[in-house]
Amino acid sequence: MGRGWGFLFGLLGAVWLLSSGHGEEQPPETAAQRCFCQVSGYLDDCTCDVETIDRFNNYRLFPRLQKLLESDYFRYYKVNLKRPCPFWNDISQCGRRDCAVKPCQSDEVPDGIKSASYKYSEEANNLIEECEQAERLGAVDESLSEETQKAVLQWTKHDDSSDNFCEADDIQSPEAEYVDLLLNPERYTGYKGPDAWKIWNVIYEENCFKPQTIKRPLNPLASGQGKLLICVVILFLSLCVEKRAFYRLISGLHASINVHLSARYLLQETWLEKKWGHNITEFQQRFDGILTEGEGPRRLKNLYFLYLIELRALSKVLPFFERPDFQLFTGNKIQDEENKMLLLEILHEIKSFPLHFDENSFFAGDKKEAHKLKEDFRLHFRNISRIMDCVGCFKCRLWGKLQTQGLGTALKILFSEKLIANMPESGPSYEFHLTRQEIVSLFNAFGRISTSVKELENFRNLLQNIH
């Protein structure tokens, strides 16, 4: 037996002794240590460390980002929550009041948002509306201006292109409605059990790249896999960097959602009011290193990995928003100008982050294999975006659709570097553009992850003196 194998078996033996309680007795850990002691230092496949992210997010980015997301442009999101599940018919709808979504009345949404699903200058909006009308008629009318005909063809080509990672809602559908995200916050709804676990089970088992020998329990809170932990880690590391990244993005999204549910939990309900707050027990069940047999801290590290991916996408898309024609158009000229200034301040702050993820490591091998891998990556993610229509809780479905579309938009940006670099300085960008839906979902999705990172600091403090 070679030295390498001897060292490996020795290392595994030491890990087994410690995990089995045969090592030297250690002083009791605090609850904070059990959740966070492994969530520190450098992240796998990255040159960035957790502590740098915490400082950057919590003190430099989070407050300004929350202010931006409270503005009219970003708080109203158009979504179709009535699309049928494309994979199975037996959906049990959550009947709890907290699962419901209250859509906006027509007069509650600013006219500028309703009149333009894309947003450049007001003149460009008029052009796009003409394009959309022509496209809905099913043909390019020769009586339209040459510029409009070109725009129809270019946008149609773009919408059918391989750069889209999500199957987006048809916002022209009569069933699509505007939702005020501030009045329908993401928080604990009581939606749980087999129906909720089925969604994540399908996502992980059928749509994530992973070694076939890795099986997740149907109930994500269940234990019983600790004895296979070392084998799982070794098999996971055998995946290529792209497939590992995909799994970590989905795991990070799952972790972020669980942080939100634990941080905005229904603690008390009376006839007069509901009290929402941090549920420490719920957080520990999902992330405590002992209760999850080592899985919880890895989930939190994957959350930080997701943060870096979306942060990198926002830094790359800055030129799109810097163009003078671009507006966060709501019809309120003064507010729109102030919000664009705040948006650019945030993006320049993001660009200054010192340890950005290097996406050039993705799809960098053999061109033929890299192309196939990228296409698999895209199709897997599109499938996950479709699964969101199978969620039985409407509020969970709303935030699931928004966050998957936001992550899909981030991936689209990362793989469109050349198109972004070749954008014209003014006028509509035909090769690369973002719809208002993509912009709203991109920033709100990142806002959710940014909130999760901030909440982890709160949970650290709450768990500090608990054993």
Tab-separated table of C-alpha atoms in Angstrom:
chain	number	residue	atom	x	y	z
A	1	MET	CA	0.000	0.000	0.000
A	2	GLY	CA	1.405	3.401	-1.001
A	3	ARG	CA	2.134	6.202	1.401
A	4	GLY	CA	-0.753	8.286	0.034
A	5	TRP	CA	-3.325	5.601	0.809
A	6	GLY	CA	-1.797	4.997	4.224
A	7	PHE	CA	-2.087	8.687	5.042
A	8	LEU	CA	-5.684	8.790	3.798
A	9	PHE	CA	-6.757	5.816	5.908
A	10	GLY	CA	-4.955	7.268	8.892
A	11	LEU	CA	-6.788	10.563	8.433
A	12	LEU	CA	-10.150	8.831	8.075
A	13	GLY	CA	-9.430	6.778	11.188
A	14	ALA	CA	-8.684	9.896	13.188
A	15	VAL	CA	-11.887	11.529	11.973
A	16	TRP	CA	-13.854	8.387	12.934
A	17	LEU	CA	-12.330	8.302	16.406
A	18	LEU	CA	-13.216	11.933	17.020
A	19	SER	CA	-16.739	11.609	15.630
A	20	SER	CA	-17.331	8.431	17.679
A	21	GLY	CA	-16.251	9.984	20.932
A	22	HIS	CA	-13.002	7.917	21.237
A	23	GLY	CA	-10.706	10.912	21.036
A	24	GLU	CA	-9.583	13.131	23.845
A	25	GLU	CA	-12.505	14.624	25.730
A	26	GLN	CA	-13.214	18.189	24.705
A	27	PRO	CA	-14.983	20.935	26.676
A	28	PRO	CA	-18.649	21.330	25.724
A	29	GLU	CA	-19.259	23.494	22.685
A	30	THR	CA	-21.714	26.339	22.584
A	31	ALA	CA	-24.636	26.164	20.161
A	32	ALA	CA	-22.966	28.925	18.144
A	33	GLN	CA	-19.789	26.864	17.771
A	34	ARG	CA	-21.738	23.795	16.633
A	35	CYS	CA	-23.400	25.833	13.867
A	36	PHE	CA	-20.574	28.174	12.885
A	37	CYS	CA	-17.173	26.780	13.908
A	38	GLN	CA	-16.710	25.273	10.436
A	39	VAL	CA	-18.206	28.319	8.722
A	40	SER	CA	-15.053	30.395	8.676
A	41	GLY	CA	-11.903	30.873	6.633
A	42	TYR	CA	-11.654	30.214	2.908
A	43	LEU	CA	-14.497	28.722	0.874
A	44	ASP	CA	-13.889	25.715	-1.382
A	45	ASP	CA	-13.194	26.567	-5.053
A	46	CYS	CA	-12.776	30.254	-4.050
A	47	THR	CA	-10.055	32.634	-2.914
A	48	CYS	CA	-12.452	34.456	-0.599
A	49	ASP	CA	-13.027	33.940	3.118
A	50	VAL	CA	-16.238	34.121	5.132
A	51	GLU	CA	-15.043	36.939	7.388
A	52	THR	CA	-14.391	39.280	4.439
A	53	ILE	CA	-17.893	38.634	3.108
A	54	ASP	CA	-19.456	39.306	6.506
A	55	ARG	CA	-17.718	42.659	6.900
A	56	PHE	CA	-18.423	43.759	3.338
A	57	ASN	CA	-22.077	42.726	3.341
A	58	ASN	CA	-23.177	43.677	6.832
A	59	TYR	CA	-21.547	47.093	7.100
A	60	ARG	CA	-21.010	48.393	3.550
A	61	LEU	CA	-23.694	46.861	1.335
A	62	PHE	CA	-26.738	45.627	3.261
A	63	PRO	CA	-28.210	48.996	4.431
A	64	ARG	CA	-28.062	50.641	0.991
A	65	LEU	CA	-29.349	47.545	-0.775
A	66	GLN	CA	-32.393	47.381	1.517
A	67	LYS	CA	-33.164	51.035	0.797
A	68	LEU	CA	-33.053	50.370	-2.959
A	69	LEU	CA	-35.345	47.342	-2.688
A	70	GLU	CA	-37.956	49.414	-0.850
A	71	SER	CA	-38.338	51.715	-3.871
A	72	ASP	CA	-41.333	51.368	-6.199
A	73	TYR	CA	-39.287	49.983	-9.077
A	74	PHE	CA	-38.083	46.983	-7.092
A	75	ARG	CA	-41.032	46.277	-4.800
A	76	TYR	CA	-43.548	45.437	-7.545
A	77	TYR	CA	-42.996	42.083	-9.245
A	78	LYS	CA	-45.289	40.591	-11.880
A	79	VAL	CA	-45.824	36.855	-11.521
A	80	ASN	CA	-48.209	34.115	-12.592
A	81	LEU	CA	-48.922	31.979	-9.529
A	82	LYS	CA	-51.618	29.971	-11.340
A	83	ARG	CA	-49.420	28.114	-13.807
A	84	PRO	CA	-50.014	24.353	-13.529
A	85	CYS	CA	-47.266	22.070	-12.278
A	86	PRO	CA	-45.671	20.456	-15.364
A	87	PHE	CA	-44.479	17.333	-13.526
A	88	TRP	CA	-47.349	15.978	-11.378
A	89	ASN	CA	-51.025	16.694	-10.731
A	90	ASP	CA	-51.528	15.830	-7.060
A	91	ILE	CA	-50.563	19.187	-5.532
A	92	SER	CA	-51.906	19.815	-2.049
A	93	GLN	CA	-52.540	23.545	-1.784
A	94	CYS	CA	-51.632	25.109	1.548
A	95	GLY	CA	-54.809	26.462	3.123
A	96	ARG	CA	-53.123	28.524	5.830
A	97	ARG	CA	-53.597	32.293	5.744
A	98	ASP	CA	-49.837	32.827	5.854
A	99	CYS	CA	-49.450	30.857	2.593
A	100	ALA	CA	-51.666	33.300	0.708
A	101	VAL	CA	-50.406	36.120	-1.523
A	102	LYS	CA	-52.261	39.405	-1.801
A	103	PRO	CA	-51.917	40.769	-5.361
A	104	CYS	CA	-51.978	44.479	-6.109
A	105	GLN	CA	-55.015	46.355	-7.294
A	106	SER	CA	-54.466	48.049	-10.643
A	107	ASP	CA	-54.371	51.552	-9.155
A	108	GLU	CA	-51.696	50.558	-6.609
A	109	VAL	CA	-48.968	50.005	-9.234
A	110	PRO	CA	-47.241	53.098	-10.718
A	111	ASP	CA	-48.349	53.767	-14.291
A	112	GLY	CA	-44.763	53.815	-15.527
A	113	ILE	CA	-44.245	50.231	-14.356
A	114	LYS	CA	-47.499	48.963	-15.855
A	115	SER	CA	-46.863	50.591	-19.219
A	116	ALA	CA	-43.359	49.216	-19.794
A	117	SER	CA	-42.030	45.759	-19.079
A	118	TYR	CA	-38.625	46.933	-20.294
A	119	LYS	CA	-37.031	50.152	-19.201
A	120	TYR	CA	-34.691	52.439	-21.014
A	121	SER	CA	-35.639	55.994	-21.851
A	122	GLU	CA	-39.313	56.846	-22.374
A	123	GLU	CA	-38.734	56.875	-26.151
A	124	ALA	CA	-37.195	53.404	-26.016
A	125	ASN	CA	-40.153	52.173	-23.971
A	126	ASN	CA	-42.513	53.330	-26.708
A	127	LEU	CA	-40.440	51.459	-29.285
A	128	ILE	CA	-40.456	48.292	-27.211
A	129	GLU	CA	-44.217	48.436	-26.692
A	130	GLU	CA	-44.603	48.641	-30.490
A	131	CYS	CA	-42.261	45.647	-30.826
A	132	GLU	CA	-44.182	43.610	-28.289
A	133	GLN	CA	-47.495	44.368	-29.978
A	134	ALA	CA	-46.111	43.311	-33.347
A	135	GLU	CA	-44.665	40.144	-31.883
A	136	ARG	CA	-48.011	39.209	-30.322
A	137	LEU	CA	-49.613	39.497	-33.789
A	138	GLY	CA	-47.315	36.663	-34.862
A	139	ALA	CA	-45.472	38.357	-37.713
A	140	VAL	CA	-43.255	41.297	-38.502
A	141	ASP	CA	-45.546	43.763	-40.241
A	142	GLU	CA	-43.776	45.373	-43.194
A	143	SER	CA	-45.524	48.666	-42.407
A	144	LEU	CA	-43.515	48.966	-39.180
A	145	SER	CA	-40.410	51.091	-39.197
A	146	GLU	CA	-37.143	49.386	-40.100
A	147	GLU	CA	-35.820	49.964	-36.579
A	148	THR	CA	-38.906	48.349	-35.028
A	149	GLN	CA	-38.723	45.345	-37.389
A	150	LYS	CA	-35.104	44.840	-36.431
A	151	ALA	CA	-35.937	45.087	-32.732
A	152	VAL	CA	-38.756	42.506	-33.061
A	153	LEU	CA	-36.435	39.995	-34.699
A	154	GLN	CA	-33.551	40.634	-32.328
A	155	TRP	CA	-35.631	40.350	-29.157
A	156	THR	CA	-37.387	37.232	-30.432
A	157	LYS	CA	-34.001	35.714	-31.167
A	158	HIS	CA	-32.784	36.668	-27.722
A	159	ASP	CA	-35.813	35.236	-25.928
A	160	ASP	CA	-35.311	31.897	-27.661
A	161	SER	CA	-31.550	31.899	-27.187
A	162	SER	CA	-29.470	29.463	-25.188
A	163	ASP	CA	-28.445	32.225	-22.777
A	164	ASN	CA	-31.656	32.017	-20.754
A	165	PHE	CA	-31.352	29.858	-17.661
A	166	CYS	CA	-34.991	30.167	-16.531
A	167	GLU	CA	-38.399	29.488	-17.970
A	168	ALA	CA	-39.903	32.863	-17.189
A	169	ASP	CA	-43.586	33.626	-16.730
A	170	ASP	CA	-45.524	35.116	-19.603
A	171	ILE	CA	-46.225	38.472	-17.986
A	172	GLN	CA	-48.747	39.290	-20.749
A	173	SER	CA	-50.940	36.430	-19.539
A	174	PRO	CA	-54.241	37.574	-17.971
A	175	GLU	CA	-53.349	35.377	-14.983
A	176	ALA	CA	-50.105	37.295	-14.280
A	177	GLU	CA	-50.511	39.832	-11.484
A	178	TYR	CA	-48.354	42.437	-9.776
A	179	VAL	CA	-47.374	41.638	-6.198
A	180	ASP	CA	-46.006	44.098	-3.658
A	181	LEU	CA	-43.029	42.214	-2.214
A	182	LEU	CA	-42.929	44.428	0.878
A	183	LEU	CA	-46.498	43.453	1.771
A	184	ASN	CA	-45.875	39.751	1.031
A	185	PRO	CA	-42.547	39.133	2.804
A	186	GLU	CA	-40.725	35.827	2.758
A	187	ARG	CA	-41.156	34.193	6.163
A	188	TYR	CA	-42.351	31.047	7.875
A	189	THR	CA	-45.794	30.010	6.587
A	190	GLY	CA	-46.284	26.572	8.156
A	191	TYR	CA	-45.917	24.858	4.758
A	192	LYS	CA	-43.996	21.672	5.553
A	193	GLY	CA	-44.219	17.910	5.540
A	194	PRO	CA	-44.113	15.460	2.591
A	195	ASP	CA	-45.396	17.965	0.008
A	196	ALA	CA	-42.675	20.501	0.827
A	197	TRP	CA	-39.970	17.827	1.085
A	198	LYS	CA	-41.047	16.397	-2.287
A	199	ILE	CA	-40.093	19.655	-4.018
A	200	TRP	CA	-36.552	19.689	-2.644
A	201	ASN	CA	-36.187	15.937	-3.085
A	202	VAL	CA	-37.002	16.233	-6.798
A	203	ILE	CA	-34.611	19.175	-7.142
A	204	TYR	CA	-31.704	17.352	-5.503
A	205	GLU	CA	-32.275	13.820	-6.758
A	206	GLU	CA	-33.286	14.509	-10.355
A	207	ASN	CA	-31.884	17.904	-11.282
A	208	CYS	CA	-28.591	18.299	-9.431
A	209	PHE	CA	-25.219	17.032	-10.597
A	210	LYS	CA	-23.927	14.660	-7.928
A	211	PRO	CA	-22.451	11.165	-7.670
A	212	GLN	CA	-25.281	8.652	-7.913
A	213	THR	CA	-24.245	7.105	-4.599
A	214	ILE	CA	-25.166	10.292	-2.710
A	215	LYS	CA	-28.759	10.063	-1.542
A	216	ARG	CA	-30.516	12.718	0.455
A	217	PRO	CA	-33.280	11.788	2.903
A	218	LEU	CA	-36.822	12.713	1.889
A	219	ASN	CA	-37.061	14.816	5.034
A	220	PRO	CA	-34.208	17.366	4.961
A	221	LEU	CA	-34.268	17.503	8.773
A	222	ALA	CA	-33.838	13.740	9.127
A	223	SER	CA	-30.562	12.198	10.229
A	224	GLY	CA	-29.080	8.769	9.684
A	225	GLN	CA	-26.436	9.539	7.088
A	226	GLY	CA	-23.558	10.493	9.353
A	227	LYS	CA	-21.783	7.164	8.902
A	228	LEU	CA	-21.567	7.797	5.166
A	229	LEU	CA	-20.311	11.368	5.625
A	230	ILE	CA	-16.653	10.737	4.734
A	231	CYS	CA	-17.595	8.733	1.626
A	232	VAL	CA	-19.986	11.486	0.531
A	233	VAL	CA	-17.278	14.138	0.864
A	234	ILE	CA	-14.773	12.113	-1.179
A	235	LEU	CA	-17.338	11.344	-3.896
A	236	PHE	CA	-18.489	14.975	-4.012
A	237	LEU	CA	-14.926	16.179	-4.492
A	238	SER	CA	-14.631	13.798	-7.460
A	239	LEU	CA	-17.069	15.979	-9.411
A	240	CYS	CA	-15.697	18.618	-11.769
A	241	VAL	CA	-15.747	22.222	-10.566
A	242	GLU	CA	-18.825	23.130	-12.654
A	243	LYS	CA	-20.959	20.282	-11.273
A	244	ARG	CA	-19.809	20.984	-7.737
A	245	ALA	CA	-20.705	24.639	-8.251
A	246	PHE	CA	-24.200	23.775	-9.489
A	247	TYR	CA	-24.914	21.602	-6.467
A	248	ARG	CA	-23.545	24.260	-4.125
A	249	LEU	CA	-25.691	26.969	-5.713
A	250	ILE	CA	-28.866	24.957	-5.137
A	251	SER	CA	-27.765	23.961	-1.631
A	252	GLY	CA	-26.915	27.612	-0.892
A	253	LEU	CA	-30.325	28.771	-2.111
A	254	HIS	CA	-31.999	26.127	0.060
A	255	ALA	CA	-29.933	27.233	3.062
A	256	SER	CA	-30.733	30.900	2.471
A	257	ILE	CA	-34.472	30.175	2.377
A	258	ASN	CA	-34.199	28.195	5.623
A	259	VAL	CA	-32.372	31.093	7.287
A	260	HIS	CA	-35.221	33.442	6.305
A	261	LEU	CA	-37.851	31.063	7.670
A	262	SER	CA	-35.944	30.715	10.955
A	263	ALA	CA	-35.402	34.473	11.275
A	264	ARG	CA	-39.015	35.452	10.537
A	265	TYR	CA	-40.851	32.718	12.397
A	266	LEU	CA	-44.353	32.985	13.842
A	267	LEU	CA	-43.547	32.967	17.563
A	268	GLN	CA	-46.935	33.970	18.922
A	269	GLU	CA	-50.418	34.592	17.533
A	270	THR	CA	-53.337	36.268	19.235
A	271	TRP	CA	-56.626	37.716	18.029
A	272	LEU	CA	-54.990	41.128	17.861
A	273	GLU	CA	-51.545	40.506	16.416
A	274	LYS	CA	-48.860	38.107	15.281
A	275	LYS	CA	-45.363	38.186	16.677
A	276	TRP	CA	-42.580	37.266	14.268
A	277	GLY	CA	-38.954	36.750	15.236
A	278	HIS	CA	-35.910	34.478	15.451
A	279	ASN	CA	-36.621	30.822	16.217
A	280	ILE	CA	-33.367	29.468	17.597
A	281	THR	CA	-34.595	25.862	17.769
A	282	GLU	CA	-35.658	25.899	14.119
A	283	PHE	CA	-32.266	27.284	13.110
A	284	GLN	CA	-30.409	24.626	15.117
A	285	GLN	CA	-32.472	21.807	13.594
A	286	ARG	CA	-31.375	22.915	10.153
A	287	PHE	CA	-27.765	23.970	10.736
A	288	ASP	CA	-26.380	22.572	14.018
A	289	GLY	CA	-23.337	20.432	13.212
A	290	ILE	CA	-24.369	17.646	15.608
A	291	LEU	CA	-28.101	17.605	14.896
A	292	THR	CA	-27.461	17.510	11.129
A	293	GLU	CA	-24.443	15.169	11.438
A	294	GLY	CA	-22.096	17.686	9.856
A	295	GLU	CA	-24.354	18.735	6.997
A	296	GLY	CA	-25.589	22.041	8.467
A	297	PRO	CA	-22.272	23.973	8.427
A	298	ARG	CA	-21.662	22.871	4.821
A	299	ARG	CA	-25.068	24.246	3.877
A	300	LEU	CA	-24.086	27.600	5.358
A	301	LYS	CA	-20.789	27.625	3.456
A	302	ASN	CA	-22.758	26.952	0.273
A	303	LEU	CA	-24.872	30.013	1.097
A	304	TYR	CA	-21.693	32.104	1.090
A	305	PHE	CA	-20.697	30.510	-2.231
A	306	LEU	CA	-24.052	31.541	-3.719
A	307	TYR	CA	-23.474	35.067	-2.377
A	308	LEU	CA	-20.145	35.268	-4.221
A	309	ILE	CA	-21.650	34.061	-7.513
A	310	GLU	CA	-24.432	36.649	-7.493
A	311	LEU	CA	-22.061	39.354	-6.255
A	312	ARG	CA	-19.777	38.615	-9.204
A	313	ALA	CA	-22.673	38.811	-11.661
A	314	LEU	CA	-23.668	42.236	-10.333
A	315	SER	CA	-20.108	43.490	-10.733
A	316	LYS	CA	-20.026	42.267	-14.350
A	317	VAL	CA	-23.329	43.862	-15.383
A	318	LEU	CA	-22.399	47.391	-14.234
A	319	PRO	CA	-21.841	48.674	-17.848
A	320	PHE	CA	-25.450	47.808	-18.717
A	321	PHE	CA	-26.805	50.051	-15.956
A	322	GLU	CA	-24.239	52.821	-16.514
A	323	ARG	CA	-25.549	53.558	-19.998
A	324	PRO	CA	-27.173	57.036	-20.067
A	325	ASP	CA	-30.350	55.727	-21.734
A	326	PHE	CA	-31.089	53.320	-18.916
A	327	GLN	CA	-33.717	54.327	-16.356
A	328	LEU	CA	-35.404	52.637	-13.421
A	329	PHE	CA	-38.588	53.905	-15.034
A	330	THR	CA	-41.698	54.306	-12.849
A	331	GLY	CA	-42.938	57.657	-14.168
A	332	ASN	CA	-41.692	59.604	-11.149
A	333	LYS	CA	-38.727	61.421	-12.711
A	334	ILE	CA	-37.094	62.671	-9.505
A	335	GLN	CA	-37.412	59.340	-7.713
A	336	ASP	CA	-36.223	57.448	-10.794
A	337	GLU	CA	-33.064	59.578	-11.015
A	338	GLU	CA	-32.329	59.174	-7.296
A	339	ASN	CA	-32.810	55.429	-7.488
A	340	LYS	CA	-30.493	55.117	-10.476
A	341	MET	CA	-27.811	57.037	-8.560
A	342	LEU	CA	-28.254	54.705	-5.573
A	343	LEU	CA	-28.167	51.659	-7.862
A	344	LEU	CA	-24.878	52.780	-9.431
A	345	GLU	CA	-23.388	53.528	-5.987
A	346	ILE	CA	-24.211	49.967	-4.919
A	347	LEU	CA	-22.797	48.442	-8.107
A	348	HIS	CA	-19.561	50.430	-7.839
A	349	GLU	CA	-19.277	49.312	-4.202
A	350	ILE	CA	-19.744	45.716	-5.353
A	351	LYS	CA	-17.131	46.152	-8.067
A	352	SER	CA	-14.635	47.271	-5.408
A	353	PHE	CA	-14.986	43.976	-3.502
A	354	PRO	CA	-11.415	42.642	-3.316
A	355	LEU	CA	-11.971	38.876	-3.603
A	356	HIS	CA	-14.458	38.256	-6.402
A	357	PHE	CA	-15.153	34.726	-7.604
A	358	ASP	CA	-13.272	33.857	-10.808
A	359	GLU	CA	-15.868	32.464	-13.190
A	360	ASN	CA	-13.175	31.807	-15.822
A	361	SER	CA	-12.604	28.448	-14.159
A	362	PHE	CA	-16.023	27.393	-15.480
A	363	PHE	CA	-16.204	25.553	-18.811
A	364	ALA	CA	-12.522	26.120	-19.461
A	365	GLY	CA	-11.531	22.673	-20.752
A	366	ASP	CA	-12.084	20.976	-24.099
A	367	LYS	CA	-14.417	23.224	-26.121
A	368	LYS	CA	-16.788	20.446	-27.169
A	369	GLU	CA	-17.074	19.035	-23.657
A	370	ALA	CA	-17.334	22.521	-22.170
A	371	HIS	CA	-20.204	23.410	-24.521
A	372	LYS	CA	-22.107	20.236	-23.610
A	373	LEU	CA	-21.512	20.823	-19.904
A	374	LYS	CA	-22.755	24.403	-20.142
A	375	GLU	CA	-25.889	23.247	-21.953
A	376	ASP	CA	-26.508	20.557	-19.307
A	377	PHE	CA	-25.982	23.216	-16.641
A	378	ARG	CA	-28.543	25.497	-18.296
A	379	LEU	CA	-31.163	22.789	-18.870
A	380	HIS	CA	-30.879	21.493	-15.319
A	381	PHE	CA	-31.469	24.990	-13.978
A	382	ARG	CA	-34.382	25.657	-16.333
A	383	ASN	CA	-35.982	22.483	-15.026
A	384	ILE	CA	-35.592	23.690	-11.452
A	385	SER	CA	-37.271	26.981	-12.354
A	386	ARG	CA	-40.236	24.975	-13.691
A	387	ILE	CA	-40.483	22.958	-10.472
A	388	MET	CA	-41.359	26.179	-8.621
A	389	ASP	CA	-44.840	25.947	-10.198
A	390	CYS	CA	-45.361	22.752	-8.180
A	391	VAL	CA	-45.000	24.425	-4.773
A	392	GLY	CA	-48.308	24.209	-2.884
A	393	CYS	CA	-47.793	27.356	-0.790
A	394	PHE	CA	-48.412	30.462	-2.904
A	395	LYS	CA	-46.124	32.720	-0.877
A	396	CYS	CA	-43.363	30.086	-1.047
A	397	ARG	CA	-44.021	29.768	-4.784
A	398	LEU	CA	-43.749	33.549	-5.222
A	399	TRP	CA	-40.362	33.780	-3.502
A	400	GLY	CA	-39.141	30.529	-5.040
A	401	LYS	CA	-39.919	31.779	-8.553
A	402	LEU	CA	-38.363	35.180	-7.870
A	403	GLN	CA	-35.149	33.761	-6.396
A	404	THR	CA	-34.650	31.118	-9.087
A	405	GLN	CA	-35.236	33.747	-11.782
A	406	GLY	CA	-32.755	36.024	-9.994
A	407	LEU	CA	-30.099	33.313	-9.858
A	408	GLY	CA	-30.834	32.369	-13.471
A	409	THR	CA	-30.324	36.012	-14.463
A	410	ALA	CA	-27.020	36.064	-12.574
A	411	LEU	CA	-25.856	32.976	-14.493
A	412	LYS	CA	-26.970	34.557	-17.779
A	413	ILE	CA	-24.836	37.623	-16.956
A	414	LEU	CA	-21.764	35.563	-16.054
A	415	PHE	CA	-21.906	33.742	-19.377
A	416	SER	CA	-22.562	36.892	-21.447
A	417	GLU	CA	-19.312	38.760	-20.816
A	418	LYS	CA	-18.531	39.363	-24.493
A	419	LEU	CA	-22.073	40.524	-25.254
A	420	ILE	CA	-21.941	42.993	-22.372
A	421	ALA	CA	-18.567	44.293	-23.532
A	422	ASN	CA	-19.940	44.897	-27.051
A	423	MET	CA	-23.061	46.820	-26.001
A	424	PRO	CA	-23.627	50.189	-27.705
A	425	GLU	CA	-23.171	53.227	-25.494
A	426	SER	CA	-26.716	54.414	-26.146
A	427	GLY	CA	-30.011	53.057	-27.445
A	428	PRO	CA	-31.445	49.564	-26.944
A	429	SER	CA	-28.953	46.733	-26.694
A	430	TYR	CA	-30.106	43.949	-29.009
A	431	GLU	CA	-27.484	41.307	-28.222
A	432	PHE	CA	-27.666	41.679	-24.449
A	433	HIS	CA	-30.575	43.131	-22.537
A	434	LEU	CA	-32.384	42.562	-19.277
A	435	THR	CA	-36.132	42.838	-18.890
A	436	ARG	CA	-37.597	44.631	-15.918
A	437	GLN	CA	-38.610	41.197	-14.563
A	438	GLU	CA	-35.000	40.036	-14.690
A	439	ILE	CA	-33.721	43.216	-13.032
A	440	VAL	CA	-36.265	43.099	-10.206
A	441	SER	CA	-35.640	39.394	-9.574
A	442	LEU	CA	-31.843	39.776	-9.786
A	443	PHE	CA	-31.627	42.469	-7.113
A	444	ASN	CA	-34.329	41.029	-4.869
A	445	ALA	CA	-32.736	37.574	-5.025
A	446	PHE	CA	-29.397	39.045	-4.037
A	447	GLY	CA	-31.184	41.056	-1.363
A	448	ARG	CA	-32.473	37.793	0.106
A	449	ILE	CA	-28.973	36.294	0.250
A	450	SER	CA	-27.562	39.512	1.669
A	451	THR	CA	-30.268	39.375	4.354
A	452	SER	CA	-29.326	35.759	5.123
A	453	VAL	CA	-25.683	36.709	5.677
A	454	LYS	CA	-26.795	39.521	7.969
A	455	GLU	CA	-29.119	37.162	9.875
A	456	LEU	CA	-26.284	34.695	10.436
A	457	GLU	CA	-24.570	37.384	12.516
A	458	ASN	CA	-27.775	37.734	14.561
A	459	PHE	CA	-28.027	33.967	15.101
A	460	ARG	CA	-24.366	33.777	16.137
A	461	ASN	CA	-25.061	36.313	18.882
A	462	LEU	CA	-28.275	34.589	19.997
A	463	LEU	CA	-26.609	31.158	20.218
A	464	GLN	CA	-23.426	32.360	21.928
A	465	ASN	CA	-24.467	31.466	25.480
A	466	ILE	CA	-26.548	28.360	24.670
A	467	HIS	CA	-25.050	24.866	25.131
